mmCIF file of C-alpha atoms in Angstrom:
data_model
loop_
_atom_site.group_PDB
_atom_site.id
_atom_site.type_symbol
_atom_site.label_atom_id
_atom_site.label_comp_id
_atom_site.label_asym_id
_atom_site.label_seq_id
_atom_site.Cartn_x
_atom_site.Cartn_y
_atom_site.Cartn_z
ATOM 1 C CA UNK O 1 -102.907 -173.957 67.431
ATOM 2 C CA UNK O 2 -101.908 -173.007 70.938
ATOM 3 C CA UNK O 3 -98.551 -172.787 72.680
ATOM 4 C CA UNK O 4 -95.942 -174.044 70.314
ATOM 5 C CA UNK O 5 -94.256 -177.162 71.569
ATOM 6 C CA UNK O 6 -90.534 -176.635 71.305
ATOM 7 C CA UNK O 7 -89.015 -178.952 68.702
ATOM 8 C CA UNK O 8 -85.817 -179.062 70.721
ATOM 9 C CA UNK O 9 -85.503 -182.722 71.596
ATOM 10 C CA UNK O 10 -82.351 -182.485 69.458
ATOM 11 C CA UNK O 11 -81.226 -179.501 71.537
ATOM 12 C CA UNK O 12 -81.105 -177.224 68.490
ATOM 13 C CA UNK O 13 -83.525 -174.669 69.953
ATOM 14 C CA UNK O 14 -82.104 -174.364 73.446
ATOM 15 C CA UNK O 15 -81.790 -170.602 73.975
ATOM 16 C CA UNK O 16 -78.447 -169.989 75.686
ATOM 17 C CA UNK O 17 -77.561 -166.409 74.720
ATOM 18 C CA UNK O 18 -74.405 -166.183 76.804
ATOM 19 C CA UNK O 19 -72.734 -169.334 75.460
ATOM 20 C CA UNK O 20 -69.495 -168.573 73.586
ATOM 21 C CA UNK O 21 -70.821 -170.170 70.375
ATOM 22 C CA UNK O 22 -73.966 -168.028 70.458
ATOM 23 C CA UNK O 23 -72.044 -164.834 71.242
ATOM 24 C CA UNK O 24 -69.657 -165.544 68.370
ATOM 25 C CA UNK O 25 -72.488 -166.043 65.876
ATOM 26 C CA UNK O 26 -76.156 -165.977 66.929
ATOM 27 C CA UNK O 27 -77.451 -166.015 63.352
ATOM 28 C CA UNK O 28 -77.620 -169.805 62.723
ATOM 29 C CA UNK O 29 -79.775 -170.123 65.867
ATOM 30 C CA UNK O 30 -82.040 -167.320 64.647
ATOM 31 C CA UNK O 31 -82.436 -169.078 61.311
ATOM 32 C CA UNK O 32 -83.496 -172.319 63.012
ATOM 33 C CA UNK O 33 -85.967 -170.370 65.155
ATOM 34 C CA UNK O 34 -87.548 -168.567 62.206
ATOM 35 C CA UNK O 35 -87.937 -171.846 60.329
ATOM 36 C CA UNK O 36 -89.055 -174.146 63.150
ATOM 37 C CA UNK O 37 -90.709 -171.956 65.789
ATOM 38 C CA UNK O 38 -90.925 -168.258 64.898
ATOM 39 C CA UNK O 39 -93.068 -167.639 68.001
ATOM 40 C CA UNK O 40 -91.314 -169.747 70.591
ATOM 41 C CA UNK O 41 -91.641 -170.162 74.343
ATOM 42 C CA UNK O 42 -88.233 -170.865 75.855
ATOM 43 C CA UNK O 43 -87.316 -173.153 78.715
ATOM 44 C CA UNK O 44 -86.860 -169.970 80.802
ATOM 45 C CA UNK O 45 -90.535 -169.073 80.291
ATOM 46 C CA UNK O 46 -90.354 -166.088 77.977
ATOM 47 C CA UNK O 47 -91.278 -165.851 74.293
ATOM 48 C CA UNK O 48 -88.960 -165.225 71.367
ATOM 49 C CA UNK O 49 -90.098 -163.446 68.201
ATOM 50 C CA UNK O 50 -87.742 -163.857 65.255
ATOM 51 C CA UNK O 51 -89.631 -162.768 62.108
ATOM 52 C CA UNK O 52 -89.459 -159.203 60.810
ATOM 53 C CA UNK O 53 -93.224 -158.658 60.683
ATOM 54 C CA UNK O 54 -93.823 -160.069 64.183
ATOM 55 C CA UNK O 55 -91.019 -157.967 65.653
ATOM 56 C CA UNK O 56 -92.348 -154.834 63.902
ATOM 57 C CA UNK O 57 -95.828 -155.526 65.287
ATOM 58 C CA UNK O 58 -94.621 -156.008 68.861
ATOM 59 C CA UNK O 59 -92.682 -152.720 68.801
ATOM 60 C CA UNK O 60 -95.585 -150.633 67.508
ATOM 61 C CA UNK O 61 -98.733 -152.289 68.856
ATOM 62 C CA UNK O 62 -100.087 -150.805 72.101
ATOM 63 C CA UNK O 63 -101.092 -154.282 73.291
ATOM 64 C CA UNK O 64 -97.415 -154.640 74.168
ATOM 65 C CA UNK O 65 -95.720 -152.574 76.858
ATOM 66 C CA UNK O 66 -92.773 -152.615 79.241
ATOM 67 C CA UNK O 67 -93.835 -153.685 82.804
ATOM 68 C CA UNK O 68 -90.217 -153.533 83.937
ATOM 69 C CA UNK O 69 -90.860 -154.596 87.550
ATOM 70 C CA UNK O 70 -92.866 -157.624 86.423
ATOM 71 C CA UNK O 71 -90.154 -158.565 83.959
ATOM 72 C CA UNK O 72 -87.438 -158.387 86.591
ATOM 73 C CA UNK O 73 -89.475 -160.581 88.954
ATOM 74 C CA UNK O 74 -90.087 -163.124 86.185
ATOM 75 C CA UNK O 75 -86.390 -163.115 85.324
ATOM 76 C CA UNK O 76 -85.001 -163.402 88.872
ATOM 77 C CA UNK O 77 -87.868 -165.221 90.549
ATOM 78 C CA UNK O 78 -87.806 -162.614 93.318
ATOM 79 C CA UNK O 79 -87.913 -158.884 93.867
ATOM 80 C CA UNK O 80 -84.675 -157.278 92.770
ATOM 81 C CA UNK O 81 -86.014 -153.732 92.351
ATOM 82 C CA UNK O 82 -83.946 -152.396 95.252
ATOM 83 C CA UNK O 83 -80.625 -153.349 93.599
ATOM 84 C CA UNK O 84 -79.097 -149.962 92.629
ATOM 85 C CA UNK O 85 -78.456 -150.938 88.994
ATOM 86 C CA UNK O 86 -82.064 -152.128 88.573
ATOM 87 C CA UNK O 87 -83.649 -149.294 90.582
ATOM 88 C CA UNK O 88 -81.741 -146.828 88.418
ATOM 89 C CA UNK O 89 -82.803 -148.430 85.146
ATOM 90 C CA UNK O 90 -86.415 -148.493 86.393
ATOM 91 C CA UNK O 91 -86.448 -144.667 86.369
ATOM 92 C CA UNK O 92 -85.337 -144.335 82.753
ATOM 93 C CA UNK O 93 -87.531 -143.797 79.713
ATOM 94 C CA UNK O 94 -86.014 -146.981 78.253
ATOM 95 C CA UNK O 95 -88.226 -149.215 80.407
ATOM 96 C CA UNK O 96 -91.236 -146.999 81.141
ATOM 97 C CA UNK O 97 -94.700 -146.985 79.589
ATOM 98 C CA UNK O 98 -96.741 -143.831 78.931
ATOM 99 C CA UNK O 99 -97.458 -141.412 80.502
ATOM 100 C CA UNK O 100 -94.068 -141.451 82.295
ATOM 101 C CA UNK O 101 -92.260 -142.426 79.115
ATOM 102 C CA UNK O 102 -93.925 -139.587 77.196
ATOM 103 C CA UNK O 103 -93.078 -137.038 79.900
ATOM 104 C CA UNK O 104 -89.392 -138.002 80.106
ATOM 105 C CA UNK O 105 -88.821 -138.423 76.391
ATOM 106 C CA UNK O 106 -90.390 -135.053 75.563
ATOM 107 C CA UNK O 107 -87.712 -133.388 77.714
ATOM 108 C CA UNK O 108 -84.812 -134.618 75.595
ATOM 109 C CA UNK O 109 -86.258 -135.005 72.098
ATOM 110 C CA UNK O 110 -85.274 -131.565 70.867
ATOM 111 C CA UNK O 111 -81.586 -132.217 71.459
ATOM 112 C CA UNK O 112 -81.759 -135.017 68.879
ATOM 113 C CA UNK O 113 -83.759 -133.409 66.058
ATOM 114 C CA UNK O 114 -82.523 -133.981 62.502
ATOM 115 C CA UNK O 115 -81.481 -130.334 62.278
ATOM 116 C CA UNK O 116 -79.512 -130.404 65.555
ATOM 117 C CA UNK O 117 -77.740 -133.571 64.481
ATOM 118 C CA UNK O 118 -76.961 -132.237 60.982
ATOM 119 C CA UNK O 119 -75.431 -129.130 62.586
ATOM 120 C CA UNK O 120 -72.992 -131.392 64.452
ATOM 121 C CA UNK O 121 -71.475 -132.816 61.251
ATOM 122 C CA UNK O 122 -68.416 -130.500 61.069
ATOM 123 C CA UNK O 123 -67.581 -131.001 64.750
ATOM 124 C CA UNK O 124 -67.898 -134.803 64.487
ATOM 125 C CA UNK O 125 -65.819 -134.916 61.269
ATOM 126 C CA UNK O 126 -63.088 -132.915 63.041
ATOM 127 C CA UNK O 127 -63.232 -135.281 66.038
ATOM 128 C CA UNK O 128 -62.831 -138.334 63.780
ATOM 129 C CA UNK O 129 -59.723 -136.747 62.255
ATOM 130 C CA UNK O 130 -58.385 -135.919 65.720
ATOM 131 C CA UNK O 131 -58.709 -139.547 66.844
ATOM 132 C CA UNK O 132 -56.926 -140.768 63.702
ATOM 133 C CA UNK O 133 -54.189 -138.117 64.084
ATOM 134 C CA UNK O 134 -53.400 -139.620 67.495
ATOM 135 C CA UNK O 135 -52.570 -143.045 66.024
ATOM 136 C CA UNK O 136 -51.811 -142.686 62.320
ATOM 137 C CA UNK O 137 -48.016 -142.579 62.652
ATOM 138 C CA UNK O 138 -47.977 -145.689 64.859
ATOM 139 C CA UNK O 139 -49.240 -147.861 62.020
ATOM 140 C CA UNK O 140 -51.620 -149.665 64.367
ATOM 141 C CA UNK O 141 -54.514 -149.134 66.775
ATOM 142 C CA UNK O 142 -57.231 -150.912 68.632
ATOM 143 C CA UNK O 143 -60.232 -149.699 66.642
ATOM 144 C CA UNK O 144 -62.519 -150.062 69.670
ATOM 145 C CA UNK O 145 -60.375 -148.249 72.242
ATOM 146 C CA UNK O 146 -58.767 -145.624 69.999
ATOM 147 C CA UNK O 147 -61.652 -144.672 67.730
ATOM 148 C CA UNK O 148 -65.016 -146.429 68.073
ATOM 149 C CA UNK O 149 -65.200 -145.773 71.834
ATOM 150 C CA UNK O 150 -63.524 -142.355 72.056
ATOM 151 C CA UNK O 151 -65.506 -140.628 69.321
ATOM 152 C CA UNK O 152 -69.070 -141.187 70.584
ATOM 153 C CA UNK O 153 -67.971 -140.611 74.200
ATOM 154 C CA UNK O 154 -66.625 -137.161 73.269
ATOM 155 C CA UNK O 155 -69.782 -136.376 71.273
ATOM 156 C CA UNK O 156 -72.172 -137.325 74.086
ATOM 157 C CA UNK O 157 -69.961 -135.507 76.632
ATOM 158 C CA UNK O 158 -70.289 -132.388 74.452
ATOM 159 C CA UNK O 159 -74.074 -132.768 74.299
ATOM 160 C CA UNK O 160 -74.436 -133.342 78.047
ATOM 161 C CA UNK O 161 -72.022 -130.548 78.941
ATOM 162 C CA UNK O 162 -69.488 -132.792 80.690
ATOM 163 C CA UNK O 163 -66.394 -130.573 81.093
ATOM 164 C CA UNK O 164 -63.244 -131.607 79.235
ATOM 165 C CA UNK O 165 -61.284 -132.085 82.461
ATOM 166 C CA UNK O 166 -63.893 -134.596 83.705
ATOM 167 C CA UNK O 167 -63.656 -136.894 80.689
ATOM 168 C CA UNK O 168 -60.462 -138.899 81.194
ATOM 169 C CA UNK O 169 -62.151 -141.750 83.097
ATOM 170 C CA UNK O 170 -64.932 -142.045 80.523
ATOM 171 C CA UNK O 171 -62.472 -142.171 77.606
ATOM 172 C CA UNK O 172 -60.405 -145.059 78.973
ATOM 173 C CA UNK O 173 -62.890 -147.838 78.263
ATOM 174 C CA UNK O 174 -66.458 -148.977 78.540
ATOM 175 C CA UNK O 175 -68.262 -148.151 81.758
ATOM 176 C CA UNK O 176 -71.606 -149.573 80.705
ATOM 177 C CA UNK O 177 -72.800 -152.912 82.056
ATOM 178 C CA UNK O 178 -74.969 -154.240 79.264
ATOM 179 C CA UNK O 179 -75.665 -157.375 81.279
ATOM 180 C CA UNK O 180 -78.589 -155.789 83.117
ATOM 181 C CA UNK O 181 -80.448 -155.746 79.773
ATOM 182 C CA UNK O 182 -79.877 -159.442 79.037
ATOM 183 C CA UNK O 183 -82.701 -161.966 79.490
ATOM 184 C CA UNK O 184 -80.330 -164.242 81.425
ATOM 185 C CA UNK O 185 -80.256 -163.106 85.078
ATOM 186 C CA UNK O 186 -77.044 -161.606 86.448
ATOM 187 C CA UNK O 187 -75.088 -163.544 89.049
ATOM 188 C CA UNK O 188 -74.675 -162.042 92.527
ATOM 189 C CA UNK O 189 -71.116 -161.089 91.603
ATOM 190 C CA UNK O 190 -72.258 -159.376 88.389
ATOM 191 C CA UNK O 191 -75.002 -157.524 90.285
ATOM 192 C CA UNK O 192 -72.511 -156.337 92.900
ATOM 193 C CA UNK O 193 -70.151 -155.045 90.219
ATOM 194 C CA UNK O 194 -72.963 -153.334 88.270
ATOM 195 C CA UNK O 195 -74.323 -151.809 91.504
ATOM 196 C CA UNK O 196 -70.911 -150.395 92.300
ATOM 197 C CA UNK O 197 -70.623 -148.850 88.810
ATOM 198 C CA UNK O 198 -74.132 -147.399 89.202
ATOM 199 C CA UNK O 199 -73.304 -145.771 92.544
ATOM 200 C CA UNK O 200 -70.123 -144.223 91.114
ATOM 201 C CA UNK O 201 -71.965 -143.053 87.976
ATOM 202 C CA UNK O 202 -74.825 -141.557 89.987
ATOM 203 C CA UNK O 203 -72.400 -139.667 92.211
ATOM 204 C CA UNK O 204 -70.772 -138.177 89.126
ATOM 205 C CA UNK O 205 -74.052 -137.213 87.425
ATOM 206 C CA UNK O 206 -75.225 -135.580 90.689
ATOM 207 C CA UNK O 207 -72.027 -133.529 90.623
ATOM 208 C CA UNK O 208 -72.607 -132.593 86.970
ATOM 209 C CA UNK O 209 -76.172 -131.441 87.722
ATOM 210 C CA UNK O 210 -74.896 -129.364 90.657
ATOM 211 C CA UNK O 211 -72.318 -127.745 88.369
ATOM 212 C CA UNK O 212 -74.966 -126.903 85.762
ATOM 213 C CA UNK O 213 -77.237 -125.407 88.427
ATOM 214 C CA UNK O 214 -74.418 -123.023 89.348
ATOM 215 C CA UNK O 215 -73.069 -122.529 85.808
ATOM 216 C CA UNK O 216 -75.813 -123.137 83.237
ATOM 217 C CA UNK O 217 -74.686 -123.757 79.645
ATOM 218 C CA UNK O 218 -76.289 -124.523 76.304
ATOM 219 C CA UNK O 219 -76.351 -128.279 76.912
ATOM 220 C CA UNK O 220 -78.765 -131.093 77.646
ATOM 221 C CA UNK O 221 -77.933 -131.378 81.359
ATOM 222 C CA UNK O 222 -78.753 -127.691 81.890
ATOM 223 C CA UNK O 223 -82.101 -128.191 80.128
ATOM 224 C CA UNK O 224 -82.941 -131.192 82.299
ATOM 225 C CA UNK O 225 -81.882 -129.423 85.493
ATOM 226 C CA UNK O 226 -84.251 -126.574 84.594
ATOM 227 C CA UNK O 227 -87.083 -129.044 84.037
ATOM 228 C CA UNK O 228 -86.380 -130.590 87.444
ATOM 229 C CA UNK O 229 -86.335 -127.164 89.091
ATOM 230 C CA UNK O 230 -89.678 -126.342 87.442
ATOM 231 C CA UNK O 231 -90.869 -129.085 89.755
ATOM 232 C CA UNK O 232 -93.535 -131.092 87.989
ATOM 233 C CA UNK O 233 -91.750 -132.811 85.118
ATOM 234 C CA UNK O 234 -88.734 -134.586 86.539
ATOM 235 C CA UNK O 235 -87.674 -135.829 89.969
ATOM 236 C CA UNK O 236 -84.053 -135.641 91.105
ATOM 237 C CA UNK O 237 -83.672 -139.416 90.848
ATOM 238 C CA UNK O 238 -85.166 -139.431 87.324
ATOM 239 C CA UNK O 239 -82.844 -136.593 86.342
ATOM 240 C CA UNK O 240 -79.750 -138.533 87.370
ATOM 241 C CA UNK O 241 -80.925 -141.875 85.935
ATOM 242 C CA UNK O 242 -81.852 -140.441 82.535
ATOM 243 C CA UNK O 243 -78.636 -138.447 82.155
ATOM 244 C CA UNK O 244 -76.855 -141.742 82.904
ATOM 245 C CA UNK O 245 -78.999 -143.476 80.289
ATOM 246 C CA UNK O 246 -78.265 -140.815 77.653
ATOM 247 C CA UNK O 247 -74.572 -141.068 78.424
ATOM 248 C CA UNK O 248 -74.500 -144.867 78.164
ATOM 249 C CA UNK O 249 -76.853 -145.229 75.207
ATOM 250 C CA UNK O 250 -75.163 -142.263 73.530
ATOM 251 C CA UNK O 251 -71.886 -144.064 73.053
ATOM 252 C CA UNK O 252 -72.139 -147.798 73.709
ATOM 253 C CA UNK O 253 -74.259 -148.786 70.720
ATOM 254 C CA UNK O 254 -72.363 -146.470 68.330
ATOM 255 C CA UNK O 255 -69.066 -147.974 69.473
ATOM 256 C CA UNK O 256 -70.435 -151.398 68.594
ATOM 257 C CA UNK O 257 -71.888 -150.237 65.261
ATOM 258 C CA UNK O 258 -68.448 -148.997 64.189
ATOM 259 C CA UNK O 259 -66.630 -152.103 65.470
ATOM 260 C CA UNK O 260 -69.111 -154.681 64.170
ATOM 261 C CA UNK O 261 -69.405 -152.793 60.887
ATOM 262 C CA UNK O 262 -65.674 -152.566 60.214
ATOM 263 C CA UNK O 263 -65.269 -156.247 61.083
ATOM 264 C CA UNK O 264 -68.097 -157.230 58.710
ATOM 265 C CA UNK O 265 -66.566 -155.164 55.889
ATOM 266 C CA UNK O 266 -63.182 -156.828 56.329
ATOM 267 C CA UNK O 267 -64.736 -160.275 56.424
ATOM 268 C CA UNK O 268 -66.304 -159.398 53.046
ATOM 269 C CA UNK O 269 -63.308 -157.618 51.498
ATOM 270 C CA UNK O 270 -65.118 -157.165 48.171
ATOM 271 C CA UNK O 271 -67.615 -154.915 50.005
ATOM 272 C CA UNK O 272 -64.828 -152.853 51.623
ATOM 273 C CA UNK O 273 -63.381 -152.450 48.137
ATOM 274 C CA UNK O 274 -66.759 -151.285 46.788
ATOM 275 C CA UNK O 275 -66.807 -148.496 49.377
ATOM 276 C CA UNK O 276 -63.251 -147.517 48.508
ATOM 277 C CA UNK O 277 -64.209 -147.396 44.824
ATOM 278 C CA UNK O 278 -67.411 -145.458 45.491
ATOM 279 C CA UNK O 279 -67.584 -143.621 48.841
ATOM 280 C CA UNK O 280 -71.053 -142.302 47.916
ATOM 281 C CA UNK O 281 -72.320 -145.749 48.968
ATOM 282 C CA UNK O 282 -71.332 -145.135 52.607
ATOM 283 C CA UNK O 283 -74.629 -143.717 54.000
ATOM 284 C CA UNK O 284 -76.550 -146.682 52.556
ATOM 285 C CA UNK O 285 -73.817 -149.056 53.689
ATOM 286 C CA UNK O 286 -74.343 -147.899 57.292
ATOM 287 C CA UNK O 287 -77.965 -149.102 57.067
ATOM 288 C CA UNK O 288 -76.779 -152.441 55.692
ATOM 289 C CA UNK O 289 -74.162 -152.779 58.465
ATOM 290 C CA UNK O 290 -76.859 -152.043 61.061
ATOM 291 C CA UNK O 291 -78.957 -154.781 59.498
ATOM 292 C CA UNK O 292 -76.163 -157.289 59.060
ATOM 293 C CA UNK O 293 -74.815 -157.341 62.634
ATOM 294 C CA UNK O 294 -76.856 -155.095 64.891
ATOM 295 C CA UNK O 295 -75.206 -153.656 67.989
ATOM 296 C CA UNK O 296 -78.553 -154.116 69.767
ATOM 297 C CA UNK O 297 -79.775 -157.696 69.322
ATOM 298 C CA UNK O 298 -83.034 -157.631 71.275
ATOM 299 C CA UNK O 299 -85.501 -155.563 73.205
ATOM 300 C CA UNK O 300 -88.151 -156.699 75.664
ATOM 301 C CA UNK O 301 -91.902 -156.221 75.839
ATOM 302 C CA UNK O 302 -94.788 -157.612 77.897
ATOM 303 C CA UNK O 303 -98.219 -158.575 76.571
ATOM 304 C CA UNK O 304 -100.914 -156.358 78.099
ATOM 305 C CA UNK O 305 -103.616 -158.659 76.771
ATOM 306 C CA UNK O 306 -103.927 -162.139 75.264
ATOM 307 C CA UNK O 307 -103.148 -161.940 71.569
ATOM 308 C CA UNK O 308 -102.317 -164.063 68.574
ATOM 309 C CA UNK O 309 -98.952 -163.706 66.861
ATOM 310 C CA UNK O 310 -98.203 -165.774 63.790
ATOM 311 C CA UNK O 311 -100.947 -168.267 64.604
ATOM 312 C CA UNK O 312 -99.789 -168.714 68.207
ATOM 313 C CA UNK O 313 -101.815 -167.522 71.206
ATOM 314 C CA UNK O 314 -99.696 -165.647 73.742
ATOM 315 C CA UNK O 315 -101.426 -164.993 77.099
ATOM 316 C CA UNK O 316 -101.520 -161.607 78.857
ATOM 317 C CA UNK O 317 -98.670 -160.749 81.214
ATOM 318 C CA UNK O 318 -95.998 -162.736 79.352
ATOM 319 C CA UNK O 319 -92.439 -161.538 78.729
ATOM 320 C CA UNK O 320 -91.667 -161.287 75.020
ATOM 321 C CA UNK O 321 -88.171 -160.904 73.598
ATOM 322 C CA UNK O 322 -88.123 -159.333 70.168
ATOM 323 C CA UNK O 323 -84.986 -160.538 68.409
ATOM 324 C CA UNK O 324 -83.987 -157.496 66.368
ATOM 325 C CA UNK O 325 -80.945 -159.316 65.008
ATOM 326 C CA UNK O 326 -83.141 -162.170 63.763
ATOM 327 C CA UNK O 327 -85.685 -159.803 62.174
ATOM 328 C CA UNK O 328 -82.827 -158.101 60.296
ATOM 329 C CA UNK O 329 -81.957 -161.403 58.608
ATOM 330 C CA UNK O 330 -85.486 -162.544 57.750
ATOM 331 C CA UNK O 331 -85.466 -163.857 54.150
ATOM 332 C CA UNK O 332 -89.113 -162.795 53.838
ATOM 333 C CA UNK O 333 -87.844 -159.207 54.156
ATOM 334 C CA UNK O 334 -84.388 -159.324 52.536
ATOM 335 C CA UNK O 335 -83.037 -161.432 49.697
ATOM 336 C CA UNK O 336 -79.850 -163.340 50.632
ATOM 337 C CA UNK O 337 -80.031 -161.919 54.180
ATOM 338 C CA UNK O 338 -76.776 -163.543 55.351
ATOM 339 C CA UNK O 339 -74.807 -161.741 52.627
ATOM 340 C CA UNK O 340 -73.387 -158.285 53.253
ATOM 341 C CA UNK O 341 -74.315 -156.024 50.336
ATOM 342 C CA UNK O 342 -73.339 -152.361 50.760
ATOM 343 C CA UNK O 343 -75.442 -151.456 47.729
ATOM 344 C CA UNK O 344 -78.603 -153.095 49.056
ATOM 345 C CA UNK O 345 -81.706 -150.956 48.525
ATOM 346 C CA UNK O 346 -84.660 -150.296 50.871
ATOM 347 C CA UNK O 347 -82.883 -151.430 54.029
ATOM 348 C CA UNK O 348 -85.017 -150.693 57.081
ATOM 349 C CA UNK O 349 -83.188 -152.412 59.914
ATOM 350 C CA UNK O 350 -84.888 -153.053 63.237
ATOM 351 C CA UNK O 351 -81.649 -152.145 65.016
ATOM 352 C CA UNK O 352 -83.002 -148.929 66.547
ATOM 353 C CA UNK O 353 -86.242 -150.548 67.710
ATOM 354 C CA UNK O 354 -89.531 -148.956 66.730
ATOM 355 C CA UNK O 355 -92.718 -147.350 67.946
ATOM 356 C CA UNK O 356 -92.612 -144.998 70.919
ATOM 357 C CA UNK O 357 -89.264 -146.400 72.101
ATOM 358 C CA UNK O 358 -87.508 -145.893 68.744
ATOM 359 C CA UNK O 359 -83.915 -144.910 69.526
ATOM 360 C CA UNK O 360 -83.598 -141.158 70.100
ATOM 361 C CA UNK O 361 -80.002 -141.104 68.910
ATOM 362 C CA UNK O 362 -80.520 -143.094 65.703
ATOM 363 C CA UNK O 363 -79.599 -140.187 63.407
ATOM 364 C CA UNK O 364 -76.583 -139.297 65.514
ATOM 365 C CA UNK O 365 -75.292 -142.891 65.443
ATOM 366 C CA UNK O 366 -75.739 -143.026 61.664
ATOM 367 C CA UNK O 367 -73.837 -139.778 61.220
ATOM 368 C CA UNK O 368 -70.957 -140.850 63.455
ATOM 369 C CA UNK O 369 -70.619 -144.184 61.635
ATOM 370 C CA UNK O 370 -70.806 -142.530 58.211
ATOM 371 C CA UNK O 371 -68.036 -140.072 59.089
ATOM 372 C CA UNK O 372 -65.836 -142.800 60.600
ATOM 373 C CA UNK O 373 -66.066 -145.082 57.556
ATOM 374 C CA UNK O 374 -65.507 -142.103 55.219
ATOM 375 C CA UNK O 375 -62.370 -141.055 57.102
ATOM 376 C CA UNK O 376 -60.995 -144.613 57.264
ATOM 377 C CA UNK O 377 -61.403 -145.038 53.513
ATOM 378 C CA UNK O 378 -59.776 -141.673 52.770
ATOM 379 C CA UNK O 379 -56.954 -141.835 55.284
ATOM 380 C CA UNK O 380 -56.322 -145.565 55.909
ATOM 381 C CA UNK O 381 -57.448 -147.325 52.724
ATOM 382 C CA UNK O 382 -55.029 -150.217 53.311
ATOM 383 C CA UNK O 383 -56.131 -150.827 56.915
ATOM 384 C CA UNK O 384 -56.205 -154.516 57.829
ATOM 385 C CA UNK O 385 -57.671 -156.435 60.767
ATOM 386 C CA UNK O 386 -55.237 -159.226 61.682
ATOM 387 C CA UNK O 387 -57.713 -160.915 64.052
ATOM 388 C CA UNK O 388 -60.807 -160.672 61.871
ATOM 389 C CA UNK O 389 -61.234 -164.465 61.877
ATOM 390 C CA UNK O 390 -60.990 -164.760 65.689
ATOM 391 C CA UNK O 391 -62.750 -161.649 66.999
ATOM 392 C CA UNK O 392 -63.026 -161.018 70.744
ATOM 393 C CA UNK O 393 -66.770 -160.703 71.383
ATOM 394 C CA UNK O 394 -67.937 -159.237 74.680
ATOM 395 C CA UNK O 395 -69.905 -161.443 77.065
ATOM 396 C CA UNK O 396 -73.231 -159.665 76.602
ATOM 397 C CA UNK O 397 -76.059 -160.590 74.270
ATOM 398 C CA UNK O 398 -78.398 -157.568 74.127
ATOM 399 C CA UNK O 399 -75.539 -155.167 73.396
ATOM 400 C CA UNK O 400 -73.423 -156.986 70.800
ATOM 401 C CA UNK O 401 -69.886 -155.746 70.406
ATOM 402 C CA UNK O 402 -66.181 -156.454 70.529
ATOM 403 C CA UNK O 403 -63.726 -156.131 73.417
ATOM 404 C CA UNK O 404 -61.037 -155.066 70.983
ATOM 405 C CA UNK O 405 -60.340 -154.929 67.263
ATOM 406 C CA UNK O 406 -56.641 -154.606 66.429
ATOM 407 C CA UNK O 407 -55.899 -152.855 63.116
ATOM 408 C CA UNK O 408 -52.652 -152.272 61.203
ATOM 409 C CA UNK O 409 -51.720 -150.259 58.121
ATOM 410 C CA UNK O 410 -48.606 -149.419 56.131
#
């Protein structure tokens, strides 16, 4: 069997990831894909993988790689590599293949070891309490703005050595344009806006590096500046781009994990109650929340060689989108996958990717989420989400999250 012919004469398999219906709930589409065309070539010309085993293979098998420049050309139909937002991303470990990926990642790995992250527990627990202290007497908050965004921003600012008096702008709201990661091309207006944000961000991270050259500290930026000064491991442009990546990736996905997770728990109130009755379930529940509504829905790869996936031949040089959110709900992997079950055993969500690009901050994100849900259950057990049935999803597909999540308590 060769290229799968799309059974979409009824329109049911038209991949439109930025449509409001898809953004509100992509999971019915994923289910149709897994059942009808688990290895599917879209109208846009790239391939979708929706089964757990196929996604796992594509993330770990060296016959797949990144080829970022080729991907951008396929997506836009022309060379967009000089756009600042794209040029910047092109220098990050997120989109690079070995040996550049290996070189860049090795510079930052030690900041994210299990031991380093475990040592941060008391500081993060204190920060969670601080954020709740700011709002608890008001009887209401926007979970995203007041807690889910602020906490991981402060944590990653600590790690990068961003001084306290530089943080106000970062704490106000999201400054990450997830759209550049989406398979749907950005409009000229979106590119212009993202370019502007990139230029402003780069100017700041240049300033931060300059500060750490003059006043070194025990932080990640100082380490990276030293590597750049050593001359052979990191260029100035790579330094700036990867600090920007660590900053963005270090908070954006955790913000969405907390928001999506709290929403899911309140849409299944019996599961929220289970956590209140038995807080020891929380670490496992974080895995289940990652699985149930992942804050990263997809990652991209390119085939380095012709290969067969699930009985379908995919040529070399093709863009492949691995649907992490679809893999997480594969019934071949999880019983009753559309049901949230905070006691579910053996949950191994694809939400942090896999293989050499497995998310560096996975343990940190887990810890932050665990401490947030623990504090909410202890301090705000009667918290309610008045808009849980009409949530305000952001207009990005790859990074799935909420604009806002109003909460009230008595």
